[in-house]
Short mmCIF file of C-alpha atoms and ligand atoms in Angstrom, two decimals:
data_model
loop_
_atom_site.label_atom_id
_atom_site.label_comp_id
_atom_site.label_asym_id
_atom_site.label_seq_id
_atom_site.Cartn_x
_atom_site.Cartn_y
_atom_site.Cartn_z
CA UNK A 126 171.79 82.18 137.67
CA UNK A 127 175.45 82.64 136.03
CA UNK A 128 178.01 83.57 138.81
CA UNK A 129 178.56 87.44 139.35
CA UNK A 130 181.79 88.70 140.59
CA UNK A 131 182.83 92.26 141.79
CA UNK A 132 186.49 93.19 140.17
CA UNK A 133 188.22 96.14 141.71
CA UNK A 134 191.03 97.87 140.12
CA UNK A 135 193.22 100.24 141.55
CA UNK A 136 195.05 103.56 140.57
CA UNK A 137 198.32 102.05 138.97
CA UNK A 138 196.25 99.55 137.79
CA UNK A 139 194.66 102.19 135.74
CA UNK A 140 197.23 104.74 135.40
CA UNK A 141 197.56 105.16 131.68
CA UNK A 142 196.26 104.13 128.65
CA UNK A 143 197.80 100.69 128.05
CA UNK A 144 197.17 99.23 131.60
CA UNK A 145 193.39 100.29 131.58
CA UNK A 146 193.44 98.58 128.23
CA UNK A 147 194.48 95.65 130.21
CA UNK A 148 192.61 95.63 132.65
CA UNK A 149 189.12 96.22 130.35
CA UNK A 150 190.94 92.74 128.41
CA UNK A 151 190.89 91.11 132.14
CA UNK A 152 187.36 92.26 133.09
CA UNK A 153 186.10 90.66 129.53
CA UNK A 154 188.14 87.28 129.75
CA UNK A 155 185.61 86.82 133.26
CA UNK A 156 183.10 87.41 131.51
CA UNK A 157 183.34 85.29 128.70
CA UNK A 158 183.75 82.66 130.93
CA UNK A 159 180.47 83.23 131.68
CA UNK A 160 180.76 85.36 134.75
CA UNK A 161 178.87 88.56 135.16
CA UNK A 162 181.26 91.40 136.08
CA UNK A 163 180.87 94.70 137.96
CA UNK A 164 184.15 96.72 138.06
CA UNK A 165 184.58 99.12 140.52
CA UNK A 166 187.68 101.41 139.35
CA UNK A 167 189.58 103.81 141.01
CA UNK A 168 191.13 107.38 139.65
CA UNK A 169 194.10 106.95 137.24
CA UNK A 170 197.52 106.96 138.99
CA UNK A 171 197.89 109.79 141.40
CA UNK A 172 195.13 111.82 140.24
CA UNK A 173 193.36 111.63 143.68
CA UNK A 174 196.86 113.76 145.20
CA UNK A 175 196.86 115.61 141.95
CA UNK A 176 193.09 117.14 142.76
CA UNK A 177 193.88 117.49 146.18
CA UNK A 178 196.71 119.69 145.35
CA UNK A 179 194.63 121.55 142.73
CA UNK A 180 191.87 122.74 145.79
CA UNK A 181 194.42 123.62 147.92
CA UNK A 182 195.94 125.97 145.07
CA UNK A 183 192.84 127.78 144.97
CA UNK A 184 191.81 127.53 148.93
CA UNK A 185 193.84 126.94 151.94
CA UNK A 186 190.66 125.57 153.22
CA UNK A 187 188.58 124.17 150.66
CA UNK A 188 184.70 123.75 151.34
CA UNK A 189 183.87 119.50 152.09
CA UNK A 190 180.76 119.31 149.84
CA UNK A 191 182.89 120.90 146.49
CA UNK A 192 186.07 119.09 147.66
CA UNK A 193 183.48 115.46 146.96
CA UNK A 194 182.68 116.99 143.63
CA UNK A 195 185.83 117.37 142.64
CA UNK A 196 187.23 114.09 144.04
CA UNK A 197 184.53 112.02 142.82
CA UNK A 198 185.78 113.33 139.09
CA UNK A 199 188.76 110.85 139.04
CA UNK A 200 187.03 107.66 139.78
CA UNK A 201 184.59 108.86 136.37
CA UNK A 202 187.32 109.55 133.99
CA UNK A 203 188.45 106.03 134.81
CA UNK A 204 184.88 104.52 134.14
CA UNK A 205 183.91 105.99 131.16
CA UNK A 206 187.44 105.30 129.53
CA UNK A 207 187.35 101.64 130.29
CA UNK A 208 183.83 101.38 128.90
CA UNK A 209 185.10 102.63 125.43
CA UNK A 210 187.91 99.75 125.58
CA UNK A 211 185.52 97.50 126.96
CA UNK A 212 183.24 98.63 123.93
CA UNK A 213 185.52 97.72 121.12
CA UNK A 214 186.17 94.50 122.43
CA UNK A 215 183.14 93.71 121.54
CA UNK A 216 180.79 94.00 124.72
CA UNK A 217 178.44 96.41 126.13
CA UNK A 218 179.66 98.19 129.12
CA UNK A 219 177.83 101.02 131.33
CA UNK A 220 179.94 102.78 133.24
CA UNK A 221 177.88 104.50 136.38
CA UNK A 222 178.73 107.44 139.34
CA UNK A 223 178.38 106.12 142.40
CA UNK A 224 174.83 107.98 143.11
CA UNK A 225 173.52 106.31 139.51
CA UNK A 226 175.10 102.67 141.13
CA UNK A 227 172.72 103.33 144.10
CA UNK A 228 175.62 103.64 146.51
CA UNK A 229 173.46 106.18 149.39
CA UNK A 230 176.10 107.37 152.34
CA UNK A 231 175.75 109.97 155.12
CA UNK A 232 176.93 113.68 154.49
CA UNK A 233 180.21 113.55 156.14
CA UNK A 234 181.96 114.95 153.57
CA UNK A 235 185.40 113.56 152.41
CA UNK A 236 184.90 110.31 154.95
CA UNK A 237 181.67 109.70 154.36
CA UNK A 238 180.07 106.09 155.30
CA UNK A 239 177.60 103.97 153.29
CA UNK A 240 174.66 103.67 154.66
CA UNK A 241 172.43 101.53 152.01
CA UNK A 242 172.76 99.88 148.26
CA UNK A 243 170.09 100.63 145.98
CA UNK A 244 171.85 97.93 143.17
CA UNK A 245 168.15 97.83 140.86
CA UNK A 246 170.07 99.76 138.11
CA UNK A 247 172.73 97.64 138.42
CA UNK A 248 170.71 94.37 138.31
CA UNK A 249 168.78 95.47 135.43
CA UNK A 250 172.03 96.57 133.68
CA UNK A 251 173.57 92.54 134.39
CA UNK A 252 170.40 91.47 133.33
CA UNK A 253 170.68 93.32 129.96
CA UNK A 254 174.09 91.33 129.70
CA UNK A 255 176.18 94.61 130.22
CA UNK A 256 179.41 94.70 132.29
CA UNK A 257 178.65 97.12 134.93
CA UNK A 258 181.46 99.94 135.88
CA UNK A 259 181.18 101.86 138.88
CA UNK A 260 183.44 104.83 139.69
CA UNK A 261 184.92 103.77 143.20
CA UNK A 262 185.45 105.70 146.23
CA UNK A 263 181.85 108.06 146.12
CA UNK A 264 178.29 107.86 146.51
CA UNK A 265 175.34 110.00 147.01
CA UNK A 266 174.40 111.78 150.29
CA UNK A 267 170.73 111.38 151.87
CA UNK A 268 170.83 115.57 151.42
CA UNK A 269 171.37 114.77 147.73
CA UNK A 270 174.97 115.88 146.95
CA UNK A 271 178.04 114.01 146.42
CA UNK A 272 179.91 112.60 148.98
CA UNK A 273 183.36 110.45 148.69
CA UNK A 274 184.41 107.71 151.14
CA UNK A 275 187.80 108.52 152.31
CA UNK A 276 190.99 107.42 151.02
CA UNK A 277 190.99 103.83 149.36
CA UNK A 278 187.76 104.03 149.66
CA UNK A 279 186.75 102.04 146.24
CA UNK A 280 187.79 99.34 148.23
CA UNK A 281 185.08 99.68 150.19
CA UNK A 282 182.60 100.41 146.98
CA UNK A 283 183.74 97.30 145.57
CA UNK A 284 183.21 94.93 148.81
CA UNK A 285 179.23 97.25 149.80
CA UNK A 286 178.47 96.40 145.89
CA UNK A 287 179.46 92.51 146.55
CA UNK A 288 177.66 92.35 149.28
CA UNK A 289 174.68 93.94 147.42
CA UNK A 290 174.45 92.06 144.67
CA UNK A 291 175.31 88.95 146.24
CA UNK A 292 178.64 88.45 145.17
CA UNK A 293 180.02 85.19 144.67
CA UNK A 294 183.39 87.33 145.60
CA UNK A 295 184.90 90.39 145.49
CA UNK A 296 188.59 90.65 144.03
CA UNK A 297 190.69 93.18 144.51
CA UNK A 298 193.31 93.88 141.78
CA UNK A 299 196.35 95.77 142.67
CA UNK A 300 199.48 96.86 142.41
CA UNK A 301 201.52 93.82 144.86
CA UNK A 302 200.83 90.71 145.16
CA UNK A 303 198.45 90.10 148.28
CA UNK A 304 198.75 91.15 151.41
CA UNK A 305 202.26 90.77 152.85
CA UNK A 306 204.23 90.15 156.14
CA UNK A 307 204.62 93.63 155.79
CA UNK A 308 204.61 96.60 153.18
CA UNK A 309 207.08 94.88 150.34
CA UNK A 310 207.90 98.47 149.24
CA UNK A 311 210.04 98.73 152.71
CA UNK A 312 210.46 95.28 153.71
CA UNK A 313 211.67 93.58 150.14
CA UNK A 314 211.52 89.78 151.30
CA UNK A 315 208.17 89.96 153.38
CA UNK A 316 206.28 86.81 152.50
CA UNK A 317 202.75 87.34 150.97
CA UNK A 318 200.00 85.61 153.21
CA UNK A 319 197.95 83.50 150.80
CA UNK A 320 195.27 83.41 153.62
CA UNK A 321 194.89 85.90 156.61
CA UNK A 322 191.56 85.96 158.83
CA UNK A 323 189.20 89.10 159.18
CA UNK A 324 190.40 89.86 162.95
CA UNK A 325 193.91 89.95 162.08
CA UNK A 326 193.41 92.07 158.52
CA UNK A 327 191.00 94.72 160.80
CA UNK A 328 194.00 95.61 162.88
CA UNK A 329 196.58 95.41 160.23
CA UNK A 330 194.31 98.22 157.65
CA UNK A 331 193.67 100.02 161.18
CA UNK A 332 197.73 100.59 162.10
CA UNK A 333 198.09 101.25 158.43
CA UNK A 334 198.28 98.42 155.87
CA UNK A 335 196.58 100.57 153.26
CA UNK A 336 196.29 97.52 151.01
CA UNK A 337 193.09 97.29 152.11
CA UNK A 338 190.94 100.26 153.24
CA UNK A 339 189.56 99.48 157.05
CA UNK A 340 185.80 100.32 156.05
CA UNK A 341 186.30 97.72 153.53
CA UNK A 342 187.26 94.68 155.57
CA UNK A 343 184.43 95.89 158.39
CA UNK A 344 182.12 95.74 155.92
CA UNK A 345 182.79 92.53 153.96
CA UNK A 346 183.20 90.81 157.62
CA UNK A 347 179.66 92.44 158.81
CA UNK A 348 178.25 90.96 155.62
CA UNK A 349 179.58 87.63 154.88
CA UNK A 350 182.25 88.93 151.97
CA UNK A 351 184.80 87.04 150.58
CA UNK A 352 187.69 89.05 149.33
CA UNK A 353 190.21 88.06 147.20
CA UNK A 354 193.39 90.35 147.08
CA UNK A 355 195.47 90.06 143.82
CA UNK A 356 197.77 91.46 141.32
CA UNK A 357 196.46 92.97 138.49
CA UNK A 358 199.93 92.49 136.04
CA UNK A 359 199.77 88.24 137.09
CA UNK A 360 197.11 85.70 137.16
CA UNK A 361 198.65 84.14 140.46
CA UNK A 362 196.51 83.82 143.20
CA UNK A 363 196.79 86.48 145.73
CA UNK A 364 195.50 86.58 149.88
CA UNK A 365 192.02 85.67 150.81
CA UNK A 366 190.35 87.14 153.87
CA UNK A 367 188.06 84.48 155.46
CA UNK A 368 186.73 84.02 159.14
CA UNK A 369 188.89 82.83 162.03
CA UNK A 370 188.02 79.41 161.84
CA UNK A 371 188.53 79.11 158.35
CA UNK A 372 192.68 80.20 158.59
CA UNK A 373 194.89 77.48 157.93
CA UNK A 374 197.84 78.84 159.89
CA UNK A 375 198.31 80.54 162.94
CA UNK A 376 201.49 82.36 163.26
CA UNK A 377 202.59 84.13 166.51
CA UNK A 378 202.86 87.18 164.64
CA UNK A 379 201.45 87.75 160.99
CA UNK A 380 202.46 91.28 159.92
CA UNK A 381 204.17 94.37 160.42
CA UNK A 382 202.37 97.41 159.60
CA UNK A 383 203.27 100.76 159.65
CA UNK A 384 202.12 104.46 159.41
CA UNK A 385 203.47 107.68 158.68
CA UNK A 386 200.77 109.80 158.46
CA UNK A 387 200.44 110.30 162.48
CA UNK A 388 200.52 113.90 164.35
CA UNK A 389 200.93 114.12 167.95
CA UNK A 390 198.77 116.90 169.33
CA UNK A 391 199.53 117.93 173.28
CA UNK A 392 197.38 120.23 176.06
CA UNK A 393 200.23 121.71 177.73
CA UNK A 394 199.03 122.20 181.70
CA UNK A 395 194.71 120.81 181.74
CA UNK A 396 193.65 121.40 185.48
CA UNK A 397 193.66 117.98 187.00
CA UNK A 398 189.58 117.76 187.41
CA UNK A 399 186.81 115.30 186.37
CA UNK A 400 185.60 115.68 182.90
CA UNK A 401 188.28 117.50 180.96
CA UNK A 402 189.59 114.02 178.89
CA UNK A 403 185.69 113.69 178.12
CA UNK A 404 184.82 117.40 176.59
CA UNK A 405 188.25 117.21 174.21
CA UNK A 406 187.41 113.84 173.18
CA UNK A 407 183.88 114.77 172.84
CA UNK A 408 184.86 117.89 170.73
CA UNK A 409 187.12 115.75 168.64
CA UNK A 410 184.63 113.35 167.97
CA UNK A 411 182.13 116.04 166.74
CA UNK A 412 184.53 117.25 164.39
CA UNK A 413 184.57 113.45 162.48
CA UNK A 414 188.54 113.66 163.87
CA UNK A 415 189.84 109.60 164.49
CA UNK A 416 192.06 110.09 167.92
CA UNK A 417 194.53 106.92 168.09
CA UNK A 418 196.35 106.79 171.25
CA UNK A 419 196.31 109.05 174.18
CA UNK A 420 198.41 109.50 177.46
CA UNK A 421 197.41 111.76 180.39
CA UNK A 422 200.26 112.30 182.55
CA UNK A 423 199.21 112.60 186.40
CA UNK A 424 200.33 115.97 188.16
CA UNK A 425 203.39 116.08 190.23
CA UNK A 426 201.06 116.87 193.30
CA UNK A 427 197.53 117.91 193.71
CA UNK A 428 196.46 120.70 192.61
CA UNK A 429 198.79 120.71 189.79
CA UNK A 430 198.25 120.87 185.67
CA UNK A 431 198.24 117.44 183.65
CA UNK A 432 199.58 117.12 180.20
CA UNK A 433 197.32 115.47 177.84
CA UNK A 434 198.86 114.15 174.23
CA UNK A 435 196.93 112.00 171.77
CA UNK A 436 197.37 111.02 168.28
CA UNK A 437 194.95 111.60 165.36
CA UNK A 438 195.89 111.27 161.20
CA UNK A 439 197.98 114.34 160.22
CA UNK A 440 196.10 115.74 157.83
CA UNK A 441 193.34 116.44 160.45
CA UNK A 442 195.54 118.43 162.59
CA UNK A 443 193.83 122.32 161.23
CA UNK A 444 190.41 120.28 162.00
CA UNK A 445 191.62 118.92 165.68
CA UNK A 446 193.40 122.42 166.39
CA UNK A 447 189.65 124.07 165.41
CA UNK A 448 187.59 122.01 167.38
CA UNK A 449 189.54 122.25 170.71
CA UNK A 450 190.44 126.18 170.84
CA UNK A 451 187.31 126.63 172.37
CA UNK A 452 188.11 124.37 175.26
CA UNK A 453 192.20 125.45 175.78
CA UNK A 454 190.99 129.09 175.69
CA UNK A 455 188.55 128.68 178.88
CA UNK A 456 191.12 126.35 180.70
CA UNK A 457 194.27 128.87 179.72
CA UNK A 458 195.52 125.42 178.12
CA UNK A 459 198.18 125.88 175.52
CA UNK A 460 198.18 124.05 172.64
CA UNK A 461 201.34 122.17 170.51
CA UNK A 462 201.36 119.92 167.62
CA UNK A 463 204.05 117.74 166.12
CA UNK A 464 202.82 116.38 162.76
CA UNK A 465 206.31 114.11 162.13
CA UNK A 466 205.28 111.17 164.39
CA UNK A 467 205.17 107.72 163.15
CA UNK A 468 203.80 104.00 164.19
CA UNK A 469 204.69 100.83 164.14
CA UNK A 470 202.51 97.93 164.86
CA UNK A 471 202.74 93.99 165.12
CA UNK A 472 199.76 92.01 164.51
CA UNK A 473 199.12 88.54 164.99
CA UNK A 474 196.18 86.01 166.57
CA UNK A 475 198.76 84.06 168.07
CA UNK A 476 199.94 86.33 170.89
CA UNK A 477 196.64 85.86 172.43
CA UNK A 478 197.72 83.02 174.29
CA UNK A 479 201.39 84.05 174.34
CA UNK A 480 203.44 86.28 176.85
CA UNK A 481 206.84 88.27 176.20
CA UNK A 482 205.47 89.38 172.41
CA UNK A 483 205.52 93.01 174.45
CA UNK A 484 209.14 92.48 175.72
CA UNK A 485 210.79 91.88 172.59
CA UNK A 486 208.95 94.40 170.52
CA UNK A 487 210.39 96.88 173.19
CA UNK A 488 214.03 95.59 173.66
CA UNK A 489 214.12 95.26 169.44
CA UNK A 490 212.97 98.72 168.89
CA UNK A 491 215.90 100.04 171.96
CA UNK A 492 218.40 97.91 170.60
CA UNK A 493 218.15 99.71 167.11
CA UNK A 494 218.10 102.99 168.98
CA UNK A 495 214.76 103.92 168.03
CA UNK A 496 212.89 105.94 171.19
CA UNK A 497 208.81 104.50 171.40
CA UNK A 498 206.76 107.95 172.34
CA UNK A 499 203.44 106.51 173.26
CA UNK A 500 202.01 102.64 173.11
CA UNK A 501 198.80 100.60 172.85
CA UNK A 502 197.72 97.36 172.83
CA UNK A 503 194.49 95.40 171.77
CA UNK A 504 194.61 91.84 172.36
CA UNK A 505 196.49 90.93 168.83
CA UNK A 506 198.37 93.83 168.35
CA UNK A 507 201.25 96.26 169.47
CA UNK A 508 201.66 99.49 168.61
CA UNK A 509 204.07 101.95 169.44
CA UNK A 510 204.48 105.67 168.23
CA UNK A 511 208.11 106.54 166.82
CA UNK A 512 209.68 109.50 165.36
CA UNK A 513 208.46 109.47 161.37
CA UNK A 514 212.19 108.92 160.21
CA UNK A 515 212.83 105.81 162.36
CA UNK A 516 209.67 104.15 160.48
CA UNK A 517 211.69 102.09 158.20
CA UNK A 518 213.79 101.01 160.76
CA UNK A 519 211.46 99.66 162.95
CA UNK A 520 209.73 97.93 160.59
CA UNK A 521 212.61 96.33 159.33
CA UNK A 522 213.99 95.52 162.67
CA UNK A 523 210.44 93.80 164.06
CA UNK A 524 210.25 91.90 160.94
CA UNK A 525 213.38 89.97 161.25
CA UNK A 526 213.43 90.04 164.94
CA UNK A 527 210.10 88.19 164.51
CA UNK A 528 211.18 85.90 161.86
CA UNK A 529 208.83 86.80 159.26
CA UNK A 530 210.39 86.18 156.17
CA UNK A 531 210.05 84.06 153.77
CA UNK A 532 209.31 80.18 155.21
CA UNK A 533 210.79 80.75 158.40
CA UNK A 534 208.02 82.47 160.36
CA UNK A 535 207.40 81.69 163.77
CA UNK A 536 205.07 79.48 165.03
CA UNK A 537 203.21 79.82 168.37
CA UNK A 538 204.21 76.35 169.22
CA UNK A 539 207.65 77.64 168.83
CA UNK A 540 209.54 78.87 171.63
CA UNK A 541 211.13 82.60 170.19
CA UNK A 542 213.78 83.15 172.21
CA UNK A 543 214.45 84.99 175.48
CA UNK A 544 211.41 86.37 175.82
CA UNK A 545 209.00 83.13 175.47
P1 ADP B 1406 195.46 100.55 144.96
O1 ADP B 1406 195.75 101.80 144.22
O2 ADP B 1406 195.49 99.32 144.10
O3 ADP B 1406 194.24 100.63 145.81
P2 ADP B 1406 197.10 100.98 147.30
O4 ADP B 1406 198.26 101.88 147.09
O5 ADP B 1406 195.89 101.55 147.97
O6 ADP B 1406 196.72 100.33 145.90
O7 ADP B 1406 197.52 99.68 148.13
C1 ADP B 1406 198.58 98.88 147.67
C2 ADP B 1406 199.86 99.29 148.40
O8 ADP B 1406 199.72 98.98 149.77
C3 ADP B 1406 201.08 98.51 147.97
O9 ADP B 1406 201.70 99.09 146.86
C4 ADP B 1406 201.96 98.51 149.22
O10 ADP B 1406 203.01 99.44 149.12
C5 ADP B 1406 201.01 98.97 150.32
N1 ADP B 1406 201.04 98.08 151.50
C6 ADP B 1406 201.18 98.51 152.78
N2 ADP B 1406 201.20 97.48 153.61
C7 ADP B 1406 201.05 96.36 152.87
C8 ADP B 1406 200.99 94.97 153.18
N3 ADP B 1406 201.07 94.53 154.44
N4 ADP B 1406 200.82 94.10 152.17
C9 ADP B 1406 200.73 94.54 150.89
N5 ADP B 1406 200.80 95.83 150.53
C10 ADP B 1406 200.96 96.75 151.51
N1 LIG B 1407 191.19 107.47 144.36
C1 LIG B 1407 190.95 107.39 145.78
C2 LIG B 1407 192.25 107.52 146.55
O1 LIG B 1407 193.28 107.70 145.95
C3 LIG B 1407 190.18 106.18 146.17
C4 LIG B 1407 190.86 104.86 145.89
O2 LIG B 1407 191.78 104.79 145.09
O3 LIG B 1407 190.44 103.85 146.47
O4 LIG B 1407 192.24 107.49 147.75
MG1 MG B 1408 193.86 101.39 147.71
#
C-alpha cells in the first residue's frame, strides 16, 4: 500500500488565485512522489469573518443551523477551485463537503464535535487514484443538516480524516513557520519549536495559540496522530507534535500564549448559600458556553452577598447573559459584563518539578505595570487575566523575562534567577 498523507491548507494559504495555484502545485508534487493525498482546505482569506459579518447584517441574532450553511460555503469555494487547478495539472481531483467525506458530528451548531468518520467514499476515491479534497471546518449532523466545527476547525477535519484513513501523517500548512515560543506576529524573535509534546501543545491551543485548533491536538493525541506543522510559502521543516517521551528537549518554559478574545462576566451580590456556583455553571454549560476562570469572593460576614466573576470567550457573552437571567432574576442578582479582558499564559513541562515559575510571572507582569485580574494554574501552565490593551506587553515582557528567544532558552537544570 503507497503511503497516504493528509495536507491541510489554511486561509492565507488559499487566499487568492495564485497561492491556491500553489498550493494545488504542492499537493501534486506529493503525489507524484507516489504519495496519496487528501487535502483538507480552509475558506479563502478572511472569508470566514466576511460571512460572519454578512449574517449579522441581516440578523442581530442569526439562527445556528443557517449560520452552518452559510459557513460551511467558504471551505467549498476553496475545494472545488483547487480541483480545477489540480485538474489541469494533469490529475484527477474530487473535491467533497464534509457530509459527502463522511465527517458525522453532533448538532451543536457553530461548535459542533465529530463524533464518527465514514472515509468509504474517500477510500474508494484514493483507490480510483484521485486526490481527495475535503472542505475543512464542517460535517454532517446525526439530524441530517450541516453543522461546522468552530473556529480553525479544518484543523481538526484534517487530523479526524488522518486518523481515519490511517494516515501516515497529517501536515498542516500555514501561514508561519511552526509553532513558536510565542505568536511571531507580537513577539518578532520567538524561536520556532521544531518539536513540542502533546501535553504542552493542549495547554498552549487552550490559552490561545490558535496555530493549532484545541479539538485538533485532543484528537490526534486520543488517536495516535502525528502532526506536522509547516509553512506553506517554504519547504523547511516546521514543529512536530509527538508524545512526552518522544520530546527531545525539556525547557522550563516553552511558550507564551496569549488571548484577546476573553469577557469577564460578574453576579453582583449571590446570597452566600450552597448550590448557587453549581446552577450558573450548570446553566452555562447547557448553553454549550466554555467558562475559563472563576473567583467567588467570600462575604464580609455571614449573612452577606458574594460576588461571583468568571471568564468565558467574548463572543458568547449575548449566549452567557441568556442563559443566566433566569437565575439573577430569582436571586435579585445583578448582572455586569466587561468584554475587553485579556490573558496571558506560560506553558512549559518543566515547571512541574520547579518552584518560583509563579513568582516571577507575577513580579514581571507588576514590574511592567500591568494589573493581573484573575489567575489559574494547571500543573504546566500560568495564566493570568489582564486588561486587553496590556496583552502585548505581557507577552513581550514574560518572553524575555523567561529567556525564550532565540538559543538562549532556559533550561530546567538552569538556575533562573531570584526566584529559583
Ligand atoms: P490558518 O489560516 O493557516 O489556519 P491561523 O491564523 O489559524 O492559520 O494560525 C496561524 C497563526 O497563528 C499565525 O499567523 C500566528 O499569528 C498565530 N499564532 C498564535 N500563537 C502562535 C504560536 N505560538 N506559534 C505560531 N503561530 C501562532
Ligand atoms: N474557515 C474557518 C475559520 O476561519 C475554519 C478554518 O479556517 O479552520 O475559522
Ligand atoms: Mg487555523
Amino acid at each position: 500500500m503507497p503511503e497516504t498523507v493528509v495536507m491541510k491548507f489554511g486561509g492565507t494559504s488559499v487566499a487568492d488565485a495564485e497561492r491556491l495555484k500553489r498550493a494545488a502545485r504542492r499537493i501534486v508534487a506529493k503525489r507524484e512522489n507516489g504519495t496519496r493525498v487528501v487535502a483538507v482546505l480552509s475558506a479563502r482569506g478572511k472569508e470566514t469573518d466576511q460571512l460572519i459579518a454578512a449574517a449579522n447584517e441581516v440578523s442581530p441574532n442569526p439562527d445556528p443551523r443557517e449560520m452552518d450553511m452559510l459557513l460551511s460555503t467558504g471551505e467549498r469555494v476553496s475545494c472545488a477551485l483547487c480541483a480545477m487547478a489540480i485538474n489541469d495539472l494533469g490529475h484527477r481531483a474530487i473535491s467533497l463537503t464534509g457530509s459527502q467525506a463522511g465527517i458525522v458530528t453532533d448538532t451543536s451548531h457553530t461548535k459542533a464535535r465529530i463524533l464518527e468518520v465514514r472515509a468509504d467514499r474517500i477510500r474508494d476515491a484514493l483507490a480510483e487514484d484521485s486526490i481527495v479534497l475535503v472542505a475543512g471546518f464542517q460535517g454532517v449532523s446525526t439530524a441530517r443538516d450541516v453543522t461546522t466545527l468552530g473556529r480553525g476547525g479544518s484543523d481538526t477535519t484534517a487530523v479526524a480524516l488522518a486518523a481515519a484513513i490511517g494516515a501516515e501523517i497529517c501536515e498542516i500548512y500555514t501561514d508561519v513557520d511552526g509553532v513558536f515560543s510565542a505568536d511571531p506576529r507580537i513577539v518578532p524573535d520567538a524561536r520556532k519549536l521544531p518539536v513540542v509534546s502533546f501535553e504542552e501543545m493542549l495547554e498552549m491551543s487552550s490559552s490561545g495559540a490558535g496555530v493549532l485548533q484545541l479539538r485538533s491536538v485532543e484528537y490526534a493525541r486520543n488517536h495516535g496522530v502525528k502532526i506536522h506543522c509547516r509553512s506553506s510559502f517554504h519547504d523547511r521543516p516546521g514543529t512536530v507534535v509527538v508524545a512526552e517521551q518522544e520530546t527531545m528537549e525539556h525547557p522550563l518554559i516553552t511558550a507564551v500564549t496569549h488571548s484577546t478574545g476573553e469577557a469577564r462576566v460578574t453576579l453582583k451580590g449571590v446570597p452566600d448559600t450552597p448550590g448557587i456556583a453549581g446552577r450558573v455553571t450548570t446553566a452555562l454549560a447547557d448553553a454549550n458556553v466554555n467558562i475559563d476562570m472563576i473567583i467567588q469572593n467570600e462575604p464580609v460576614s455571614e449573612g452577606h452577598r458574594a460576588d461571583m466573576s468568571f471568564t468565558v470567550p467574548r463572543d458568547d457573552i449575548p449566549t452567557a447573559q441568556q442563559a443566566i437571567a433566569p437565575i439573577a432574576q430569582e436571586l435579585g442578582v445583578e448582572v455586569a459584563t466587561d468584554p475587553s479582558m485579556g490573558k496571558v499564559s506560560i506553558v512549559g513541562a518543566g515547571m512541574k518539578t520547579h518552584p518560583g515559575v509563579a513568582a516571577k510571572v507575577f513580579t514581571t507582569l507588576g514590574e511592567n505595570q500591568i494589573n493581573i485580574e484573575m489567575i489559574s494554574t494547571s500543573p504546566i501552565r500560568i495564566s493570568c487575566v489582564v486588561p486587553g490593551d496590556r496583552v502585548p506587553d505581557a507577552v513581550r515582557a514574560l518572553h524575555s523575562a523567561f529567556g525564550l528567544s532565540g538559543e538562549d532558552s532556559i533550561r530546567p537544570e538552569e538556575p533562573f534567577g531570584p526566584f529559583s
